[in-house]
PDB file of C-alpha atoms in Angstrom:
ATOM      1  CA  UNK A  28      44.018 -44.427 -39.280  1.00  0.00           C
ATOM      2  CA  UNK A  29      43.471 -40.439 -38.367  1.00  0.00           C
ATOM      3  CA  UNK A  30      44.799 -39.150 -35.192  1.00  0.00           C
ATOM      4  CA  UNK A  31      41.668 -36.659 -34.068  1.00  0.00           C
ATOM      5  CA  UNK A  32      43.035 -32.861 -33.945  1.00  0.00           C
ATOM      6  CA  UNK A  33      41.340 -32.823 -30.091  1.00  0.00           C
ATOM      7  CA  UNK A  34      43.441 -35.905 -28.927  1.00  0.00           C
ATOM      8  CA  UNK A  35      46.665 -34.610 -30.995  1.00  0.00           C
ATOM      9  CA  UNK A  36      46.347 -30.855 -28.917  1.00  0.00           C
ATOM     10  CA  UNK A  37      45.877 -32.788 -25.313  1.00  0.00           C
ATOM     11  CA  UNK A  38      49.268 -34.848 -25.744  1.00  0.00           C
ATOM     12  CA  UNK A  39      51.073 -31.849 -27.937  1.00  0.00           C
ATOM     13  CA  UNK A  40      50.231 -29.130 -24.077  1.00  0.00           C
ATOM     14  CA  UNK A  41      51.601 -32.146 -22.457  1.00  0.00           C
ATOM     15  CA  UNK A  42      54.711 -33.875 -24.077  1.00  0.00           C
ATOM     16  CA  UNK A  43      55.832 -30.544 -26.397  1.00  0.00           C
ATOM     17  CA  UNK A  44      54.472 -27.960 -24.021  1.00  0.00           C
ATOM     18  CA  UNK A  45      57.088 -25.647 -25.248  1.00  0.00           C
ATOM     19  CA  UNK A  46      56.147 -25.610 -28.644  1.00  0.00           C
ATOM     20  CA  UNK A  47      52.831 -23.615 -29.649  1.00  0.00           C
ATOM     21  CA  UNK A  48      49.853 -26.261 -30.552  1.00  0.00           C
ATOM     22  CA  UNK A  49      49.111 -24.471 -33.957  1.00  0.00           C
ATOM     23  CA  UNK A  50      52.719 -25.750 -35.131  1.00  0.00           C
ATOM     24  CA  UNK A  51      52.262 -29.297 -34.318  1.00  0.00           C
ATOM     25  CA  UNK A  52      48.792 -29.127 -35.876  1.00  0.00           C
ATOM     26  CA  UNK A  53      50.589 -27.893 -39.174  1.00  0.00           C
ATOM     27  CA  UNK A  54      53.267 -30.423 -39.052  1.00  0.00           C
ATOM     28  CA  UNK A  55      50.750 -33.202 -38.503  1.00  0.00           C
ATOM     29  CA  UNK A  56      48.741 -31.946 -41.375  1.00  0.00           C
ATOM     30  CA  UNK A  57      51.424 -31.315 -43.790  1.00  0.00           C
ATOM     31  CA  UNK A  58      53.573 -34.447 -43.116  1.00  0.00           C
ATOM     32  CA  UNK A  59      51.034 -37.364 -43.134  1.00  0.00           C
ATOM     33  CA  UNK A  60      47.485 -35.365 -42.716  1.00  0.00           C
ATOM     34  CA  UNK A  61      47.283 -36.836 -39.295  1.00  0.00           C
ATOM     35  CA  UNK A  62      47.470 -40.453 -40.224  1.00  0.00           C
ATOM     36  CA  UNK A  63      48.533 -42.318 -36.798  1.00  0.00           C
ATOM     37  CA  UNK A  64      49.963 -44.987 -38.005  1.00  0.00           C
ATOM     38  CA  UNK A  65      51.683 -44.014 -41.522  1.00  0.00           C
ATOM     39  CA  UNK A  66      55.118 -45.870 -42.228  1.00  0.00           C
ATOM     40  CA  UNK A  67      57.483 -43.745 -44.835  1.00  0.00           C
ATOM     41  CA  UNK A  68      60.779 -44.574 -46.199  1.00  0.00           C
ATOM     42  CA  UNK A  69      62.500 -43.896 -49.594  1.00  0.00           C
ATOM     43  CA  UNK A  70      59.815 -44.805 -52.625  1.00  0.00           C
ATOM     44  CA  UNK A  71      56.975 -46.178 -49.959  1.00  0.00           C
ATOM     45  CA  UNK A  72      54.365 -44.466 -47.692  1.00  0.00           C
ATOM     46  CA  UNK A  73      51.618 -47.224 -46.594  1.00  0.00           C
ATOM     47  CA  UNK A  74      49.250 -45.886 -44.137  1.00  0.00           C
ATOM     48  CA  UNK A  75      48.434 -49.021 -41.627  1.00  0.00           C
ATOM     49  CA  UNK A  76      44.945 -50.073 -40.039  1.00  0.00           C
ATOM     50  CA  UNK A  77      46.756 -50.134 -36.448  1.00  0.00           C
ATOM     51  CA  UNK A  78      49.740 -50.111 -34.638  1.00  0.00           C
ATOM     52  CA  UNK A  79      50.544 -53.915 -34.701  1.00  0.00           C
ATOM     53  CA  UNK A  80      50.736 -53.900 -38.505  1.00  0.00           C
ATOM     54  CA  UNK A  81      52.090 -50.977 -38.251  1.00  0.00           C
ATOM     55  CA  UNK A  82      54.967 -52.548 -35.711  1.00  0.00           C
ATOM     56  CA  UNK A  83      55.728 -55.396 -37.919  1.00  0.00           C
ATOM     57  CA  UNK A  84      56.452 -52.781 -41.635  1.00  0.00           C
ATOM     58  CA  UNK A  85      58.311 -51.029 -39.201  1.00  0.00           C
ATOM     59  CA  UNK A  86      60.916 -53.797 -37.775  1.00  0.00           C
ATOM     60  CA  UNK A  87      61.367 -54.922 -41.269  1.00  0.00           C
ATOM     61  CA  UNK A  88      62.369 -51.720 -42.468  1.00  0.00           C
ATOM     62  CA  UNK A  89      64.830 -51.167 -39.348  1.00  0.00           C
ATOM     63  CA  UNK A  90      66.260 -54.790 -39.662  1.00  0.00           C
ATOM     64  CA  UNK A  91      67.223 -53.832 -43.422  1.00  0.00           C
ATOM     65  CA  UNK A  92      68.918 -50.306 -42.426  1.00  0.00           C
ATOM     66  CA  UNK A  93      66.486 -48.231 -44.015  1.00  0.00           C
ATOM     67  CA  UNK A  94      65.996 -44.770 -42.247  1.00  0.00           C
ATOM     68  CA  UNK A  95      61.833 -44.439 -42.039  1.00  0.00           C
ATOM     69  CA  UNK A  96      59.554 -41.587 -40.923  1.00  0.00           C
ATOM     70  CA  UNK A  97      57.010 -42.570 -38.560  1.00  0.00           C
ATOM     71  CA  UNK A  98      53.532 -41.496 -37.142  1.00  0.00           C
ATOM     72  CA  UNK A  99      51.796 -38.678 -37.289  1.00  0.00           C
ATOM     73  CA  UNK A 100      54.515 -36.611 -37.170  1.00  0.00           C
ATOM     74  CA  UNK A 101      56.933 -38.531 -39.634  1.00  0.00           C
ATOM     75  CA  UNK A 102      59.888 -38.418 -37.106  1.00  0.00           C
ATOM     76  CA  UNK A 103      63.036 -40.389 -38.627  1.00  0.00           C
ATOM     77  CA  UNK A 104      63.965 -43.395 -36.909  1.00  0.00           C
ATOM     78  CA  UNK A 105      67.458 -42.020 -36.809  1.00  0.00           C
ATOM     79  CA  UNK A 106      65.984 -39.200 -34.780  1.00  0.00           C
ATOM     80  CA  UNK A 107      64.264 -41.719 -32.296  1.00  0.00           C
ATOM     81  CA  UNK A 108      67.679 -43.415 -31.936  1.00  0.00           C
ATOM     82  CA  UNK A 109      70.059 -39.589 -31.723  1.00  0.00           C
ATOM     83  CA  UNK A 110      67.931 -39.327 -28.489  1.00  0.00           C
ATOM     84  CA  UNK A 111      68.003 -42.461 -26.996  1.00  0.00           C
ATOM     85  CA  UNK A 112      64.274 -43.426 -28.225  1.00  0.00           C
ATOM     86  CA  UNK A 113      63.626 -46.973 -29.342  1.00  0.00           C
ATOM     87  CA  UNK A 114      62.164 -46.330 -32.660  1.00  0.00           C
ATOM     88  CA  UNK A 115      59.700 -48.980 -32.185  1.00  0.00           C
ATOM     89  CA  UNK A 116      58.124 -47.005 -29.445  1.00  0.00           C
ATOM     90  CA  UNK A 117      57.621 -44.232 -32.355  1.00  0.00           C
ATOM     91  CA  UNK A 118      54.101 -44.850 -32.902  1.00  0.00           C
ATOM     92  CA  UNK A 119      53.444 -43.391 -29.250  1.00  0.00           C
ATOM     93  CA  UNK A 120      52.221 -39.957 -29.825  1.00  0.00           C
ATOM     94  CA  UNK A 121      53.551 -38.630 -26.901  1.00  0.00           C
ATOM     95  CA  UNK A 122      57.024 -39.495 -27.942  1.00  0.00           C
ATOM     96  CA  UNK A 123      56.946 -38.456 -31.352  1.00  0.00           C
ATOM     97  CA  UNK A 124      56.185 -34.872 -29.620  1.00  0.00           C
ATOM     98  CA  UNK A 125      59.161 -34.887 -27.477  1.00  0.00           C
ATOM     99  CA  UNK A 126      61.666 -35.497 -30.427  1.00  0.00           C
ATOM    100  CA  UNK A 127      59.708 -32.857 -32.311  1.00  0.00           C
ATOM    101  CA  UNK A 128      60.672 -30.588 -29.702  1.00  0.00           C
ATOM    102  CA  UNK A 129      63.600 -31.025 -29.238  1.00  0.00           C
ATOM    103  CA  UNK A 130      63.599 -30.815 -33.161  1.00  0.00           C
ATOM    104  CA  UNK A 131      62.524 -27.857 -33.683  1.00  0.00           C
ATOM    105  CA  UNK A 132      64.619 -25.847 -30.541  1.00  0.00           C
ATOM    106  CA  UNK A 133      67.962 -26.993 -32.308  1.00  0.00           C
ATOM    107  CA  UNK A 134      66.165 -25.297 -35.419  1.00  0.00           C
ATOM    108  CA  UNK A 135      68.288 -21.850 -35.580  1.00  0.00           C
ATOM    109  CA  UNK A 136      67.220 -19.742 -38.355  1.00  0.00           C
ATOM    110  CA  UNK A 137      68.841 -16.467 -38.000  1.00  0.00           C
ATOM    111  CA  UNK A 138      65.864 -14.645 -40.070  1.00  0.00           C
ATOM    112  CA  UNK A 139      63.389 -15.530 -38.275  1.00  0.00           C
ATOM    113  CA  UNK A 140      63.968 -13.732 -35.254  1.00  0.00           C
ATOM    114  CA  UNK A 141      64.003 -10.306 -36.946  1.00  0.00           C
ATOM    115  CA  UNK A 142      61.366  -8.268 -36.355  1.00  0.00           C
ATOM    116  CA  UNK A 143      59.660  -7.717 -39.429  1.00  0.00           C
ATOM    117  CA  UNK A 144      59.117 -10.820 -40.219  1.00  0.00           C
ATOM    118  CA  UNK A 145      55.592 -11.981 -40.172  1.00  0.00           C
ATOM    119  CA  UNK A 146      53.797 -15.209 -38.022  1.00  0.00           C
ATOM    120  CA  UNK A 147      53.337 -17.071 -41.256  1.00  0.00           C
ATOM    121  CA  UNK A 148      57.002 -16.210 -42.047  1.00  0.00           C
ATOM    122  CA  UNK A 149      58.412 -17.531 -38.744  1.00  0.00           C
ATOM    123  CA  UNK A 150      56.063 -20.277 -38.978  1.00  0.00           C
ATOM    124  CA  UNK A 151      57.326 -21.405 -42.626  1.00  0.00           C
ATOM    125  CA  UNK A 152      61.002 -20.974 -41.303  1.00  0.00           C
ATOM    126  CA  UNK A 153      60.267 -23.234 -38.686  1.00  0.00           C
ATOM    127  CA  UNK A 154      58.446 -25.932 -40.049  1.00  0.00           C
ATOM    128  CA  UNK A 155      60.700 -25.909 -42.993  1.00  0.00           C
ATOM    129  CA  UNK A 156      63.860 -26.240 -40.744  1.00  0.00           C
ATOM    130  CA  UNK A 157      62.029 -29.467 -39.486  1.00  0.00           C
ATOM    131  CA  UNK A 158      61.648 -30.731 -42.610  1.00  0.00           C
ATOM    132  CA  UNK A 159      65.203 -30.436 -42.900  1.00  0.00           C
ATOM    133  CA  UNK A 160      66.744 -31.746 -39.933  1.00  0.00           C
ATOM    134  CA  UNK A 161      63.716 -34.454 -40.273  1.00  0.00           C
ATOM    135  CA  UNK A 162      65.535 -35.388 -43.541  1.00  0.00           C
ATOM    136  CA  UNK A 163      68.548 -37.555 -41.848  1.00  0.00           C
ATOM    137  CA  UNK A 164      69.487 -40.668 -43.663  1.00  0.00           C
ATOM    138  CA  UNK A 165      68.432 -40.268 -47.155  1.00  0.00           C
ATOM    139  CA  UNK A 166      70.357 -40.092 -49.974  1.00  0.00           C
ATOM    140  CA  UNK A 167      70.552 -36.620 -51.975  1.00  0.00           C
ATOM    141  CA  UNK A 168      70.085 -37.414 -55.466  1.00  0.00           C
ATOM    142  CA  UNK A 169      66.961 -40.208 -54.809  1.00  0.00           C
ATOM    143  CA  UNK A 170      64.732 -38.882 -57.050  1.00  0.00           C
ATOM    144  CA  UNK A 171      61.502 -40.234 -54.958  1.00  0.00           C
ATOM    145  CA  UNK A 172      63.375 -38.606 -52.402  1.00  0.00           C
ATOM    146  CA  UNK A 173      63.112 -35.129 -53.849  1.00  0.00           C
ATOM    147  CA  UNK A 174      59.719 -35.513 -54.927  1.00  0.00           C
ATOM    148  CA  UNK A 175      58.239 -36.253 -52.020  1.00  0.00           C
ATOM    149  CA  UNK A 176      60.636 -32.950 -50.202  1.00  0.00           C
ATOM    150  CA  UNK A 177      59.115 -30.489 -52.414  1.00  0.00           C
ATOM    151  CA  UNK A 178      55.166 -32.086 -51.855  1.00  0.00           C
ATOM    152  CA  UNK A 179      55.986 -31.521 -48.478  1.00  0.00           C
ATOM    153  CA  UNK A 180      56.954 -27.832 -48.891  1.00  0.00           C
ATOM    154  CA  UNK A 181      54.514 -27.391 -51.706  1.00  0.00           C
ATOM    155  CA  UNK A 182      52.027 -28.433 -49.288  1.00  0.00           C
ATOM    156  CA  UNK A 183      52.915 -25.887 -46.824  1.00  0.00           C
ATOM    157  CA  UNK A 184      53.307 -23.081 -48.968  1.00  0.00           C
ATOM    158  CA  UNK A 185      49.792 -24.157 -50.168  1.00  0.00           C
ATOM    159  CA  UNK A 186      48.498 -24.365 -46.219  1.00  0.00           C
ATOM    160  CA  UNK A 187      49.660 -20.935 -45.152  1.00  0.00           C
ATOM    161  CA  UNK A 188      48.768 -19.576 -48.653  1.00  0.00           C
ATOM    162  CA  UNK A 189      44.785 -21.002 -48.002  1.00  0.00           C
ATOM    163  CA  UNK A 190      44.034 -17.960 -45.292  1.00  0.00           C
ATOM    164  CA  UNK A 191      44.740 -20.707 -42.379  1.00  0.00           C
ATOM    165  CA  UNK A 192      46.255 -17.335 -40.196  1.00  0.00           C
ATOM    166  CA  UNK A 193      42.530 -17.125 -38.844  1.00  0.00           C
ATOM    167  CA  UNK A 194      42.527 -20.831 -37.642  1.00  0.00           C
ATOM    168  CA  UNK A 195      46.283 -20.021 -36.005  1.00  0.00           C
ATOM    169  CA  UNK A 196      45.249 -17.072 -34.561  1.00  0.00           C
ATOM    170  CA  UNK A 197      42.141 -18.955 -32.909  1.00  0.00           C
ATOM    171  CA  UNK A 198      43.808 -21.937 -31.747  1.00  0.00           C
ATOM    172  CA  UNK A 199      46.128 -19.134 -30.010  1.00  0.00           C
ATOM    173  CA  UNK A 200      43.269 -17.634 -28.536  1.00  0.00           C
ATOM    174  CA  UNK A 201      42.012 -20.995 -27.240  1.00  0.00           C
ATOM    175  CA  UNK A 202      45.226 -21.859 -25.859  1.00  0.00           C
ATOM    176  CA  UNK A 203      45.162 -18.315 -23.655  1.00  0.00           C
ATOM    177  CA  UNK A 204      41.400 -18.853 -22.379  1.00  0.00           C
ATOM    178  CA  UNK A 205      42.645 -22.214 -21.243  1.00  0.00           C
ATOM    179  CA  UNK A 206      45.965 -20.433 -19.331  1.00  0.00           C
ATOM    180  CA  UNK A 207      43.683 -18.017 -17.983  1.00  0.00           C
ATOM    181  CA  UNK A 208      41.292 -20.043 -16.673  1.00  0.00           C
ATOM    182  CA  UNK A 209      43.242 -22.211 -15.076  1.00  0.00           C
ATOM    183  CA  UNK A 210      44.933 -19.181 -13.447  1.00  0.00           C
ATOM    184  CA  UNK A 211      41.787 -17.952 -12.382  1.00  0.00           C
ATOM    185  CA  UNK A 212      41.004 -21.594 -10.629  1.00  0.00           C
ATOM    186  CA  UNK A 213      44.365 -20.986  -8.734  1.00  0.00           C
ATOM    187  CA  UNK A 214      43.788 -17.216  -7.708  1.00  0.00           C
ATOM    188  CA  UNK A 215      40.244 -18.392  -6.575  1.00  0.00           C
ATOM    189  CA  UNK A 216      41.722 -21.277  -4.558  1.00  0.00           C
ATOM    190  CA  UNK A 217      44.268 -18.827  -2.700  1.00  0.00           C
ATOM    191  CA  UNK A 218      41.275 -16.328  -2.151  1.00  0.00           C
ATOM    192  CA  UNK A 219      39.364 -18.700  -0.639  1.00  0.00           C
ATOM    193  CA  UNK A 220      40.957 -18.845   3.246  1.00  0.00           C
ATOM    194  CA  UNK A 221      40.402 -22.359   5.001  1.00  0.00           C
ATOM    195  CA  UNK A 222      39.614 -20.889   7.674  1.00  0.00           C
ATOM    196  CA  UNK A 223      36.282 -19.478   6.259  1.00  0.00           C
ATOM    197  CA  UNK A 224      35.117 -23.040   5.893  1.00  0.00           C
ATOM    198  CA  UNK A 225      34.395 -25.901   8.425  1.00  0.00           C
ATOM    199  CA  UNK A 226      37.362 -28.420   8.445  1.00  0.00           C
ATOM    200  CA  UNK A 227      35.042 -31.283   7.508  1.00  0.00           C
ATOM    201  CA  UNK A 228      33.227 -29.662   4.507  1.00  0.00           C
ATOM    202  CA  UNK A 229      35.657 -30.405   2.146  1.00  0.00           C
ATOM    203  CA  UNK A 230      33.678 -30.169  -0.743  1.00  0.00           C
ATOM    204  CA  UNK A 231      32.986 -26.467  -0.352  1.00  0.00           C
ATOM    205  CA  UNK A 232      29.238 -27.356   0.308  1.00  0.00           C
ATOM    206  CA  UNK A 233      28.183 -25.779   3.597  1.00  0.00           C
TER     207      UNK A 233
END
């Protein structure tokens, strides 16, 4: 079952508001193509109908010590459980986000802050670095292991590669007309002295 990009940019302003909507968008495409309920762990990705079948792969997986990427996002369970998250809850959007941000602002690669480095650059960096810290739990040399690693990457080279700097530049855009307009709303509010209106007409209407 598909999480719906509108739904997945409403939670990622509120529960990763510190991370820009285009990455979470990319990381939900490239991990699991924004399949809600998608249960991962070393030689097995089943993507469930809902959350209660979902749940019960899940437990299973936990009660046998397996480390599992969940959601949308593919967090690892370990992750869930390094900040205090039940894993079980891992299915809730909302707090897949916050471990993704918190994720991603331990991510410290060096290069990326230099100057000449491009938005699709800094954006690889990034998402790559998630990858990588994602990847807790899992042995080295699994072969299915390393396979599915490099279709991850491969699949972000590919998304970057496929002229998507138009659709990141525009969901940037969006994301400023939304800022401005809600600080517009506030200026206009402040303009707009009580005293000019009549203490009952609260709706603004006489």
């Amino acid at each position: 079952m598909s999480i719906t990009k509108e739904l997945l940019i409403t939670l990622a302003m509120q529960c990763s508001p510190n991370i820009p909507v285009d990455e979470i968008l990319l990381l939900s495409e490239i991990t699991s193509n924004h399949t809600q309920f998608l249960v991962t762990t070393i030689g097995e990705s089943i993507d469930y109908k809902n959350e209660q079948e979902a749940k019960k792969k899940l437990k299973y997986f936990l009660e046998e010590k397996k480390p599992v990427q969940i959601g949308a996002l593919q967090v690892n369970s370990l992750l869930f459980e390094k900040y205090d998250v039940d894993p079980m809850d891992g299915f809730n959007v909302c707090n897949a986000l916050k471990i993704t941000e918190k994720i991603l602002n331990e991510c410290t690669v060096e290069e990326m802050e230099k100057d000449h480095f491009t938005d699709d650059e800094r954006l690889r960096g990034e998402l790559n670095c998630f990858i990588s810290a994602n990847d807790v739990g899992n042995l080295e040399n699994d072969d299915n292991h390393q396979a599915m690693q490099k279709r991850l990457k491969k699949s972000l080279e590919n998304y970057l590669k496929g002229g998507n700097q138009e659709k990141i530049i525009e969901a940037k855009k969006e994301k400023d007309i939304q800022q401005q307009s809600k600080k517009r709303s506030v200026v206009s509010d402040v303009e707009t002295p009580l005293k000019n209106k009549e203490v009952w007409d609260v709706f603004g209407d006489f």
